[in-house]
PDB file of C-alpha atoms in Angstrom:
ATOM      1  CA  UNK A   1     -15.977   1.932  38.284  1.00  0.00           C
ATOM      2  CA  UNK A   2     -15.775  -1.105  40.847  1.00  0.00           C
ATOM      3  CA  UNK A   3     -19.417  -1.828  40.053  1.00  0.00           C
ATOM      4  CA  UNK A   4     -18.756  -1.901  36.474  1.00  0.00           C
ATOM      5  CA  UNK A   5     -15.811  -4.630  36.693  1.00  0.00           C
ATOM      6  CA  UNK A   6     -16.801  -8.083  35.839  1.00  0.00           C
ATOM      7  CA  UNK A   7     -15.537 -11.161  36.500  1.00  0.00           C
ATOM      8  CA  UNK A   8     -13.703 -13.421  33.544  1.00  0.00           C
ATOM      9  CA  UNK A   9     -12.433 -17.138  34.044  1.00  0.00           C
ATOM     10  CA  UNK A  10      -8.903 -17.476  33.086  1.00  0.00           C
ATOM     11  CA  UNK A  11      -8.085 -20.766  33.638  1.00  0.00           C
ATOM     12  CA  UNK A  12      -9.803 -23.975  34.778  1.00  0.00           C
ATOM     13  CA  UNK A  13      -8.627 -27.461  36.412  1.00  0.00           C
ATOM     14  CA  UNK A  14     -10.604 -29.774  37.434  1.00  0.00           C
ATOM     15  CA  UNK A  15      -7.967 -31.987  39.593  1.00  0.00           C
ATOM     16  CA  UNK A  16      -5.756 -29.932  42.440  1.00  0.00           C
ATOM     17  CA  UNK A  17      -4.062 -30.969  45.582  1.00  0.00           C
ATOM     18  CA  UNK A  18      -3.907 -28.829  48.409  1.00  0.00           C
ATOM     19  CA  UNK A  19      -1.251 -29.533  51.233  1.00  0.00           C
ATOM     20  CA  UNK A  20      -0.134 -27.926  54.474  1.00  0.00           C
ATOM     21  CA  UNK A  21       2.841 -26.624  54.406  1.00  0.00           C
ATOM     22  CA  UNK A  22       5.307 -26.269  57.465  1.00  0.00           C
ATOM     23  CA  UNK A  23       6.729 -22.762  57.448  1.00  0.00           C
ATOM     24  CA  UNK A  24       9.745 -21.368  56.000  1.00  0.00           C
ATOM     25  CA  UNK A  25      13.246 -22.271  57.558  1.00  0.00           C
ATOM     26  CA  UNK A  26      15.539 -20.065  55.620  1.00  0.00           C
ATOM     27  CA  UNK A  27      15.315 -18.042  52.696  1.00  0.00           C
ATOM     28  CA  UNK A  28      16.200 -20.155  49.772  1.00  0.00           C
ATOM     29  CA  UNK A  29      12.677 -21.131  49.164  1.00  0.00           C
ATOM     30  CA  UNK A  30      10.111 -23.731  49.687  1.00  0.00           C
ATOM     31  CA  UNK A  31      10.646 -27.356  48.532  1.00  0.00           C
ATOM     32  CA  UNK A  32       7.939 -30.175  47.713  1.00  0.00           C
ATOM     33  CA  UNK A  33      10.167 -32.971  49.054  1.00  0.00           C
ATOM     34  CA  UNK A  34       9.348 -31.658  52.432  1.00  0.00           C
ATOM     35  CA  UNK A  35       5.380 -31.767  51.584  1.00  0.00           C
ATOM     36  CA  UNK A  36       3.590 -35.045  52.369  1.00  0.00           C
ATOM     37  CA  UNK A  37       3.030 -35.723  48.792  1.00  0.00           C
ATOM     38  CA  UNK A  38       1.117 -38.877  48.943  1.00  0.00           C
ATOM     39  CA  UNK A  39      -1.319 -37.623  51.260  1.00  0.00           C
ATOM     40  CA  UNK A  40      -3.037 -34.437  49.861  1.00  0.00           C
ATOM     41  CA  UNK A  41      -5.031 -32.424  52.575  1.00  0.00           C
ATOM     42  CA  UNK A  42      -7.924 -31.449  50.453  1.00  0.00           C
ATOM     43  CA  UNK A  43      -8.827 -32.185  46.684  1.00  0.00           C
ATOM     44  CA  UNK A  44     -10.879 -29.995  44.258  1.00  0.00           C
ATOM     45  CA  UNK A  45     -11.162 -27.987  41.166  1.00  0.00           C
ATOM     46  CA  UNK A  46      -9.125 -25.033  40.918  1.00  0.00           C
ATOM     47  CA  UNK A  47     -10.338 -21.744  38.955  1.00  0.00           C
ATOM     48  CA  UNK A  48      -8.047 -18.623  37.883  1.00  0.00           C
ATOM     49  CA  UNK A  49     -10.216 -15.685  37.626  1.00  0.00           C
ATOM     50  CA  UNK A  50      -9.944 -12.127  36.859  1.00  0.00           C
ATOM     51  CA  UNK A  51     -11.686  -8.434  38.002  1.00  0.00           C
ATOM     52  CA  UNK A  52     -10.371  -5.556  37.165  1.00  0.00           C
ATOM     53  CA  UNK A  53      -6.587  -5.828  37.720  1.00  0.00           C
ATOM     54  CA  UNK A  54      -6.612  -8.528  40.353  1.00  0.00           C
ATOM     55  CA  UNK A  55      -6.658 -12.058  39.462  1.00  0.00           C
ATOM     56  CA  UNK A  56      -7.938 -14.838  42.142  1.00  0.00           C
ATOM     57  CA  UNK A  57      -7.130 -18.380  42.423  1.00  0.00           C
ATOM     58  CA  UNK A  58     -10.416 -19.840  43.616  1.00  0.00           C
ATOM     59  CA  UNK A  59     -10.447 -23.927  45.502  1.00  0.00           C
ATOM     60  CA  UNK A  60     -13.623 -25.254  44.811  1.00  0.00           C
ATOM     61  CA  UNK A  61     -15.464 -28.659  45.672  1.00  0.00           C
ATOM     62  CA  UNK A  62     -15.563 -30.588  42.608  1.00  0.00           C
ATOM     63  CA  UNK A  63     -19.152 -31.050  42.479  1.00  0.00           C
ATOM     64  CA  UNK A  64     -21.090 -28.713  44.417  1.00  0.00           C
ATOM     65  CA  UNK A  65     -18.913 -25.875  43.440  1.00  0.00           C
ATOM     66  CA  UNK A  66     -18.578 -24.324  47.161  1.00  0.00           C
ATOM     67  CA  UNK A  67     -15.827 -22.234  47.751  1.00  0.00           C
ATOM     68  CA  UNK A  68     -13.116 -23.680  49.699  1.00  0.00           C
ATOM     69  CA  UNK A  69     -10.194 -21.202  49.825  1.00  0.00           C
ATOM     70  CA  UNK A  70      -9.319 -18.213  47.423  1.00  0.00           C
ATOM     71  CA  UNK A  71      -5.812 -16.093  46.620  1.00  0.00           C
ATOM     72  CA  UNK A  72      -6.281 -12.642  46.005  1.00  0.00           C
ATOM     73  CA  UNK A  73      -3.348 -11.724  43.595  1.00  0.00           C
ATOM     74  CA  UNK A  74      -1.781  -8.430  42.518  1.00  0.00           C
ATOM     75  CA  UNK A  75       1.264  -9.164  40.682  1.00  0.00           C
ATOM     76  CA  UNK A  76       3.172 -11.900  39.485  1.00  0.00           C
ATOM     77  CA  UNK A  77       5.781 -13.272  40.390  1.00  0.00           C
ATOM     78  CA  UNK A  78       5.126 -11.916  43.864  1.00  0.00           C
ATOM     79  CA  UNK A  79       4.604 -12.656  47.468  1.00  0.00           C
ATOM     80  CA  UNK A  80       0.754 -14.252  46.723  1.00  0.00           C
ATOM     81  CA  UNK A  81       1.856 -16.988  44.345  1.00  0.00           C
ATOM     82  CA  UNK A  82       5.709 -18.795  44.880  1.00  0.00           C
ATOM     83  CA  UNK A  83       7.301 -21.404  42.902  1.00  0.00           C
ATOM     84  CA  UNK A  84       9.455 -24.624  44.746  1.00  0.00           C
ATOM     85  CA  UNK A  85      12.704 -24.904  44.151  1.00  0.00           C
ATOM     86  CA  UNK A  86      12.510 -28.351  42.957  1.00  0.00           C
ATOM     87  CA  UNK A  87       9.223 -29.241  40.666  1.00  0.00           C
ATOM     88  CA  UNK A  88       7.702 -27.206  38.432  1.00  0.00           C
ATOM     89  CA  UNK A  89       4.526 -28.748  39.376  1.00  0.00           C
ATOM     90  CA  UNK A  90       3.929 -27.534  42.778  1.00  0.00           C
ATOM     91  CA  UNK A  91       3.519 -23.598  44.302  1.00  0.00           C
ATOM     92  CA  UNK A  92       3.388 -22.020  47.488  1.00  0.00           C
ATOM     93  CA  UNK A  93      -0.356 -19.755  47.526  1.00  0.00           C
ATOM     94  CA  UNK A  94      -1.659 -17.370  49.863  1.00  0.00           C
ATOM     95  CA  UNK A  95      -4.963 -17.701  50.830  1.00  0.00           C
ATOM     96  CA  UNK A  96      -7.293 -14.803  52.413  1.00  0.00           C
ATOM     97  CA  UNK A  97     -11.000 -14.984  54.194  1.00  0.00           C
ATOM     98  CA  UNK A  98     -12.974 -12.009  54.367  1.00  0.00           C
ATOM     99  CA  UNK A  99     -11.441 -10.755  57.882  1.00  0.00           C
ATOM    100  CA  UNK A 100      -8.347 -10.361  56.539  1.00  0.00           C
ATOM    101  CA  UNK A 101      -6.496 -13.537  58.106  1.00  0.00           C
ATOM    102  CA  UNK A 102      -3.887 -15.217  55.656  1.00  0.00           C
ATOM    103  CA  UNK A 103      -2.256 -18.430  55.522  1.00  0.00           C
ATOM    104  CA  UNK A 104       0.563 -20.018  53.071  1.00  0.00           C
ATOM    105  CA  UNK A 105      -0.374 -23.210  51.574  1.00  0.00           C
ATOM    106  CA  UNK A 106       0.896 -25.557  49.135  1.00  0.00           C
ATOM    107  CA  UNK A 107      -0.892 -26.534  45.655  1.00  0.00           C
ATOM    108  CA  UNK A 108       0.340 -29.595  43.191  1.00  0.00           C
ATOM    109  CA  UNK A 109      -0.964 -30.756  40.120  1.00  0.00           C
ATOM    110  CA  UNK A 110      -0.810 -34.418  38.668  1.00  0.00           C
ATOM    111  CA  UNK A 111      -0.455 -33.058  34.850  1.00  0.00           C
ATOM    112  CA  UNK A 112       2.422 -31.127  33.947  1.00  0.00           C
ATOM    113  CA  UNK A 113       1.103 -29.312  31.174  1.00  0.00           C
ATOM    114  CA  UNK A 114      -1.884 -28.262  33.966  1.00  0.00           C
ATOM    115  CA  UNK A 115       1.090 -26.421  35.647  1.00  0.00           C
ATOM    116  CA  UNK A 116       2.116 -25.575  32.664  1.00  0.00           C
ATOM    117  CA  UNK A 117      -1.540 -23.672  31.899  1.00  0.00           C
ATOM    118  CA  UNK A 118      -1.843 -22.408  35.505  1.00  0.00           C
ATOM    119  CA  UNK A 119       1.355 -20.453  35.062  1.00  0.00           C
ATOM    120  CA  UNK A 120       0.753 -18.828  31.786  1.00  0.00           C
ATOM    121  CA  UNK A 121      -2.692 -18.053  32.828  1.00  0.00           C
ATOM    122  CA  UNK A 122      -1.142 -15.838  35.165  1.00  0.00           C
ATOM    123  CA  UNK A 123       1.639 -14.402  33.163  1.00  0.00           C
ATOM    124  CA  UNK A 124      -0.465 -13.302  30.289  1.00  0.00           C
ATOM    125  CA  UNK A 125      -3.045 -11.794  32.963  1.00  0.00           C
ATOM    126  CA  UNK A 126      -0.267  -9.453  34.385  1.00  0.00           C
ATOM    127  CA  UNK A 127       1.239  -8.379  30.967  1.00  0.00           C
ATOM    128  CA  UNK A 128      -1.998  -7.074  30.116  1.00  0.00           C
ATOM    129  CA  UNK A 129      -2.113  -5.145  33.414  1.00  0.00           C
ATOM    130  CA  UNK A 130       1.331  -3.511  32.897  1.00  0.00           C
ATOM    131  CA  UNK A 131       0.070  -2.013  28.916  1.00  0.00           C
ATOM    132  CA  UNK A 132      -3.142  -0.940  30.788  1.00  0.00           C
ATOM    133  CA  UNK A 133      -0.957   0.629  33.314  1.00  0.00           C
ATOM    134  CA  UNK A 134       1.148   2.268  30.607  1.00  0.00           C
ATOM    135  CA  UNK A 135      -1.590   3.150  28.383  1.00  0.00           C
ATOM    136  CA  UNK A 136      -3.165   5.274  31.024  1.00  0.00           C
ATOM    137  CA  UNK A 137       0.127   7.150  32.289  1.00  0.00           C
ATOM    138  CA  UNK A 138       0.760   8.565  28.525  1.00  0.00           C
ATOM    139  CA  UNK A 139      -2.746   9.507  28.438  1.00  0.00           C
ATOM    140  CA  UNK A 140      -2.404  11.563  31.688  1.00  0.00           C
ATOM    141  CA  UNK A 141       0.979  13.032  31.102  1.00  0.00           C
ATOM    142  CA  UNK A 142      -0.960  13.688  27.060  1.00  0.00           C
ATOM    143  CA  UNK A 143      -3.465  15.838  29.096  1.00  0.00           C
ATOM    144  CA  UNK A 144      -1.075  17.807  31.200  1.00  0.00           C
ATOM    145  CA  UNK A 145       0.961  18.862  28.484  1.00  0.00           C
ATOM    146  CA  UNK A 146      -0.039  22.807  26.723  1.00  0.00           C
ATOM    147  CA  UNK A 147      -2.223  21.966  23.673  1.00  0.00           C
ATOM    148  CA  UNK A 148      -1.592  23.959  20.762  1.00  0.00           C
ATOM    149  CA  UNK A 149      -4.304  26.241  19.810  1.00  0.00           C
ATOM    150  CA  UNK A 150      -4.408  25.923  15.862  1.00  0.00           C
ATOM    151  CA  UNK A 151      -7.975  27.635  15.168  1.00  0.00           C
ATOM    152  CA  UNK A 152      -8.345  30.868  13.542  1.00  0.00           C
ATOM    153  CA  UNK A 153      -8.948  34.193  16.209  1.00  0.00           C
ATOM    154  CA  UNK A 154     -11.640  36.874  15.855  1.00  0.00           C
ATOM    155  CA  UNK A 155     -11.140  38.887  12.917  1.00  0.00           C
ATOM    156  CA  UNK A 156      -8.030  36.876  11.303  1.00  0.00           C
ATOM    157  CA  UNK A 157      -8.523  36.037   7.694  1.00  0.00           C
ATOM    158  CA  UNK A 158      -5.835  34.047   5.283  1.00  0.00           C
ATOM    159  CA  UNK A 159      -5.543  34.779   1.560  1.00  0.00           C
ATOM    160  CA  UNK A 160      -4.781  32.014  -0.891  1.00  0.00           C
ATOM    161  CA  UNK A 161      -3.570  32.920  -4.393  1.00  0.00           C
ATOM    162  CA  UNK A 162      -4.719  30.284  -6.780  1.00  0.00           C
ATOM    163  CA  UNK A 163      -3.122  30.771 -10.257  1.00  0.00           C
ATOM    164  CA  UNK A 164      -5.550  30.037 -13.336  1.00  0.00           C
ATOM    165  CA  UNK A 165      -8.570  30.984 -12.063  1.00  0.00           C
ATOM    166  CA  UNK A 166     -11.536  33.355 -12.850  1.00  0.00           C
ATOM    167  CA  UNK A 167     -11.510  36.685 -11.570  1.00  0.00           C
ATOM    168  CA  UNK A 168     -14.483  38.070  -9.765  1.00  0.00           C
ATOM    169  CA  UNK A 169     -15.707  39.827 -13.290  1.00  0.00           C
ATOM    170  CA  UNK A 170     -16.121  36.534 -15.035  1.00  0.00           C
ATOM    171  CA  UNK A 171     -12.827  36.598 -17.070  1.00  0.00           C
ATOM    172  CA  UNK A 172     -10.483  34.521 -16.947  1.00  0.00           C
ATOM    173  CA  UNK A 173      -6.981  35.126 -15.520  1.00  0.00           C
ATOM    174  CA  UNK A 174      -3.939  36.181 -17.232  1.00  0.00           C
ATOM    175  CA  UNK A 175      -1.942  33.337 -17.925  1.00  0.00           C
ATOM    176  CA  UNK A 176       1.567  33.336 -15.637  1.00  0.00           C
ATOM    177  CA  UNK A 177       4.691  33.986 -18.006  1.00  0.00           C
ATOM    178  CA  UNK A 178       7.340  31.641 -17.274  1.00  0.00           C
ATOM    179  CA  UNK A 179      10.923  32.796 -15.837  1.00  0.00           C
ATOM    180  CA  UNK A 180      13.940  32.807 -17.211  1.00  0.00           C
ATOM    181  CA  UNK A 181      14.568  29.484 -16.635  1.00  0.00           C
ATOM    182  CA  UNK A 182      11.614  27.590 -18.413  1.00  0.00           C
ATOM    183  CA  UNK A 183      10.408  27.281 -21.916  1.00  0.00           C
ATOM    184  CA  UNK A 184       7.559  28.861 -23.057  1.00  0.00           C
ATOM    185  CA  UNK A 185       5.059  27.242 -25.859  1.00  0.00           C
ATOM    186  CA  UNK A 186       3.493  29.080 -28.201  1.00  0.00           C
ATOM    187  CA  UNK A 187      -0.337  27.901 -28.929  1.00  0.00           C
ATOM    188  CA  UNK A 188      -0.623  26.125 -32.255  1.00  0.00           C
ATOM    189  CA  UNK A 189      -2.073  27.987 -34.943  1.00  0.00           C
ATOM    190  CA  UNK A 190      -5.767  28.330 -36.197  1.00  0.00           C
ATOM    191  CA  UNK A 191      -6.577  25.207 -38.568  1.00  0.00           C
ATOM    192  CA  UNK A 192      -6.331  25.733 -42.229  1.00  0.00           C
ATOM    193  CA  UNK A 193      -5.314  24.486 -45.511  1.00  0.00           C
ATOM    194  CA  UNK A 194      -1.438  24.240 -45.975  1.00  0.00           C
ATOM    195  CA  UNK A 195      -0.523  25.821 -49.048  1.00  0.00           C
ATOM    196  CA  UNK A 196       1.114  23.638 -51.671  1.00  0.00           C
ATOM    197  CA  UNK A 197       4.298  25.414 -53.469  1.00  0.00           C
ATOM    198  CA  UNK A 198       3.111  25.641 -57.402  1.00  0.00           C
ATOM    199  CA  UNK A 199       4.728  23.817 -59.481  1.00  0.00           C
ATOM    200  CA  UNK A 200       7.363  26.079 -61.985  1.00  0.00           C
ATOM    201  CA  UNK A 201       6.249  25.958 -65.867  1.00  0.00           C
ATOM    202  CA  UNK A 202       8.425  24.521 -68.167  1.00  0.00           C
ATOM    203  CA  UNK A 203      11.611  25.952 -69.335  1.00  0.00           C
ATOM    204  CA  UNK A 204      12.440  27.266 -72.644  1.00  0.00           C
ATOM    205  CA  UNK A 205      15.007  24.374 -72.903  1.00  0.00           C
ATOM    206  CA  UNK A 206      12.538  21.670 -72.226  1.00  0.00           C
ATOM    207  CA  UNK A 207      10.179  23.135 -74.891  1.00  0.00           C
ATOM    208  CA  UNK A 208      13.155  23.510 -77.366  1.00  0.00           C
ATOM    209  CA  UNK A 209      13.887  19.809 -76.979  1.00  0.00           C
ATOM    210  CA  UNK A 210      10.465  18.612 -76.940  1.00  0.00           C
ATOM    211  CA  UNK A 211      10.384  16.757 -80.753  1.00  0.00           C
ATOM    212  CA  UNK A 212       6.576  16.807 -81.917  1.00  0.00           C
ATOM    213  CA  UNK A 213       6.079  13.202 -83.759  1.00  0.00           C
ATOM    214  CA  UNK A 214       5.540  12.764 -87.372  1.00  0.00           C
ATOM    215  CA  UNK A 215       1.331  12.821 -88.382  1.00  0.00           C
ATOM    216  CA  UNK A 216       0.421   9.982 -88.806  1.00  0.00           C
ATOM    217  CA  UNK A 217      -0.987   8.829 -92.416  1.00  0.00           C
ATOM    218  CA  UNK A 218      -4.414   8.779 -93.027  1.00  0.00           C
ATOM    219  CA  UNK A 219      -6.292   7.601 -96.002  1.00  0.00           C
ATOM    220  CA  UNK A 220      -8.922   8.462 -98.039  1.00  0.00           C
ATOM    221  CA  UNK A 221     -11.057   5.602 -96.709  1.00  0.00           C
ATOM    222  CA  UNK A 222     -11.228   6.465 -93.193  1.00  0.00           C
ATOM    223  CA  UNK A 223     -14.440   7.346 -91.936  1.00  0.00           C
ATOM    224  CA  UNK A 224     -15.247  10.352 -89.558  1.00  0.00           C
ATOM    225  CA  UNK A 225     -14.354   8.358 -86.511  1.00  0.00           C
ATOM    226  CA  UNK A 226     -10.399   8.597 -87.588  1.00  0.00           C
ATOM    227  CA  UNK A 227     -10.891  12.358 -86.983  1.00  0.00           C
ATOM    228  CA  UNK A 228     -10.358  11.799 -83.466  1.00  0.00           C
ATOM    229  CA  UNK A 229      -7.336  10.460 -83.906  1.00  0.00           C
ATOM    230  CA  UNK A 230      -5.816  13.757 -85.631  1.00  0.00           C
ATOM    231  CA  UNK A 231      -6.643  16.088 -82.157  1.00  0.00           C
ATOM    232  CA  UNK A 232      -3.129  15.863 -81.323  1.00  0.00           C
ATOM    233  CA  UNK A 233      -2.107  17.382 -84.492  1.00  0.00           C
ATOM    234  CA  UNK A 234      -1.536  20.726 -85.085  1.00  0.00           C
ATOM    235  CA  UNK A 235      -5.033  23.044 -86.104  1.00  0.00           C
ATOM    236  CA  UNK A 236      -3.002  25.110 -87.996  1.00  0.00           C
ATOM    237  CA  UNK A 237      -1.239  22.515 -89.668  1.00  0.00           C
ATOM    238  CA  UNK A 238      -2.983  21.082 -93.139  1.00  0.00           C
ATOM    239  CA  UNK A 239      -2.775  17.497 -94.436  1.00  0.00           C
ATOM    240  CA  UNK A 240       0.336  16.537 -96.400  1.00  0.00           C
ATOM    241  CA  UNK A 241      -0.220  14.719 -99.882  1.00  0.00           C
ATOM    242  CA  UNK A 242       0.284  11.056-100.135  1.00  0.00           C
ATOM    243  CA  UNK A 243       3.049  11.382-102.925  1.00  0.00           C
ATOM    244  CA  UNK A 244       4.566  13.849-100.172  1.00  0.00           C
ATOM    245  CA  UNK A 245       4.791  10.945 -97.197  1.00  0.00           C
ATOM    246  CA  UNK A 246       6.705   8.489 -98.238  1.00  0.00           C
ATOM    247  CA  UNK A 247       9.892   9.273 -96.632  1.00  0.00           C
ATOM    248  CA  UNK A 248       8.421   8.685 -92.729  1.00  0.00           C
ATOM    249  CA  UNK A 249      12.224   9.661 -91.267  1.00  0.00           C
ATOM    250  CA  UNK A 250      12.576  12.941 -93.383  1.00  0.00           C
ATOM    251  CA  UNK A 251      10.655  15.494 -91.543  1.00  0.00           C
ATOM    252  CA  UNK A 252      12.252  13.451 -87.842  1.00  0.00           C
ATOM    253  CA  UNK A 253      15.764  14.267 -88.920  1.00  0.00           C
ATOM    254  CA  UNK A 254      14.292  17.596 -90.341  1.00  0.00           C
ATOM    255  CA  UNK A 255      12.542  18.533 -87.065  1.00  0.00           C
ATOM    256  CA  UNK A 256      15.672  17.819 -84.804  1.00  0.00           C
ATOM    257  CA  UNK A 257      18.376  19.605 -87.151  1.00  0.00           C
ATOM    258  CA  UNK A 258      16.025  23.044 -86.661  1.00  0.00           C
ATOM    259  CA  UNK A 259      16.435  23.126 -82.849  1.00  0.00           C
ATOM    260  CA  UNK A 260      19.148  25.684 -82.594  1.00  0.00           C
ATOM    261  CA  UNK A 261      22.203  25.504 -80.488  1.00  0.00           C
ATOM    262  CA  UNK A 262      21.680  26.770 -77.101  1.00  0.00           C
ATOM    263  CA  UNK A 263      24.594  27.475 -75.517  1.00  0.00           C
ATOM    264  CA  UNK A 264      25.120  25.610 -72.001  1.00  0.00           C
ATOM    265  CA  UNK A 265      24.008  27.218 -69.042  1.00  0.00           C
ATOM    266  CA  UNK A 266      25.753  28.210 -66.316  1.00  0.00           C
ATOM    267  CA  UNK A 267      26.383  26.035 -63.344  1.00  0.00           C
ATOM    268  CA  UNK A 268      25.600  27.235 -59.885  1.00  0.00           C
ATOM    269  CA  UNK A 269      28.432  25.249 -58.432  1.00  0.00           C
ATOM    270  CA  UNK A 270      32.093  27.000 -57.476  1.00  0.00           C
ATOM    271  CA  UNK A 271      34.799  25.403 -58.700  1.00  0.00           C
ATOM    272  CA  UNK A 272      37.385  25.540 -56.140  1.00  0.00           C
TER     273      UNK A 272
END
């Protein structure tokens, strides 16, 4: 897994100071004041890099790029990389060769918001260490835990009743008669004609009333297309005589005075 690692660049300055630092006299902390400010020990580039979960701060010569000094870090804030009590541009570093000798040394930048980017640098390098860290924990305790065996044993069959479905014979399935509680519909009817009520014939009363008009007078001039005129006549009834015509309003009055009397029917209505 080591050999898979690779190394990413965090952060990059190109202007840091180095100083040496006396060593701690109590422990509130370290202080810049007591650094020789103006007089840097050694100036370079300074590089924040990252593999795996440790982050390094690498010192390197600004132009041939040779490794100076380098801080192995594995948390932060911690022991490897201390702020001074009194700037927020200064730190306290521990540096590491490859026999395992250490030293403390001091670091300043010029730029405050190169401070600034150092710190965060670190910060955000560490927060993504602690989810890693967390990730992998639930994942173990998710692999000791019993897993629940869902899958069907030898033999074991489920049944599933699907309503409205075809049987095995091809027919279809009964349809399922609602409860008590629910409406059933019935289907609509098979299309037809609706049957329209006939209409009663007239009654005697109507007919009684009905007053046939007078014929009308013809004379003797009238060619054979007047005898279409005379189809609502009577066929039984002949053609009266001119002398016999003359009164027009005799035979009205005569035809209304021979309706007889009918005597009123009988209302349907209760009178209370």
């Amino acid at each position: 897994a080591a050999e898979l690692e690779y190394e990413s660049v965090l952060c990059v300055k190109p202007d840091v100071n180095v100083y040496r630092i006396p060593p701690r006299a109590s422990n509130r902390g370290y202080r810049a004041s007591d650094w020789k400010l103006d007089h840097p020990d050694w100036t370079g580039r300074l590089r924040v890099t990252s593999k795996g979960k440790t982050a390094y701060i690498k010192l390197e010569d600004k132009v041939s790029g040779k490794l100076f000094a380098q801080a192995p870090i594995d948390q932060y804030p911690g022991i490897a990389v201390e702020t001074v009590t009194d700037s927020s541009r200064y730190f306290v570093i521990r540096i590491q060769d490859g026999t395992g000798r250490s030293a403390f040394i001091g670091i300043g930048f010029t730029d405050r918001g190169d401070a600034f980017d150092f710190n965060v640098s670190l910060q955000d390098h560490f927060k993504w260490v602690k989810q890693e860290t967390e990730i992998s924990k639930e994942s173990q305790e998710a692999d000791t835990r019993p897993k629940l065996d869902l899958g069907f044993k030898e033999g074991q069959t489920i049944k599933l009743n699907i309503g409205n479905m075809t049987s095995k014979k091809g027919g279809a399935a009964k349809p399922r008669v609602s409860g008590s509680g629910g409406l059933s519909l019935l289907p609509p009817p098979p299309g037809g004609k609706i049957a329209v009520p006939p209409i009663p014939p007239p009654s005697s009363t109507a007919i009684a009333n009905h007053v046939t008009p007078p014929p009308v007078l013809k004379s003797s001039n009238t060619n054979n297309a007047d005898i279409l005129l005379d189809l609502d006549a009577p066929a039984s009834e002949s053609k009266a005589p001119a002398s016999a015509t003359t009164d027009l309003w005799g035979d009205f009055s005569t035809a209304s005075s021979a309706v007889p009397n009918q005597a009123p029917q009988q209302s349907n209505w209760v009178q209370f």
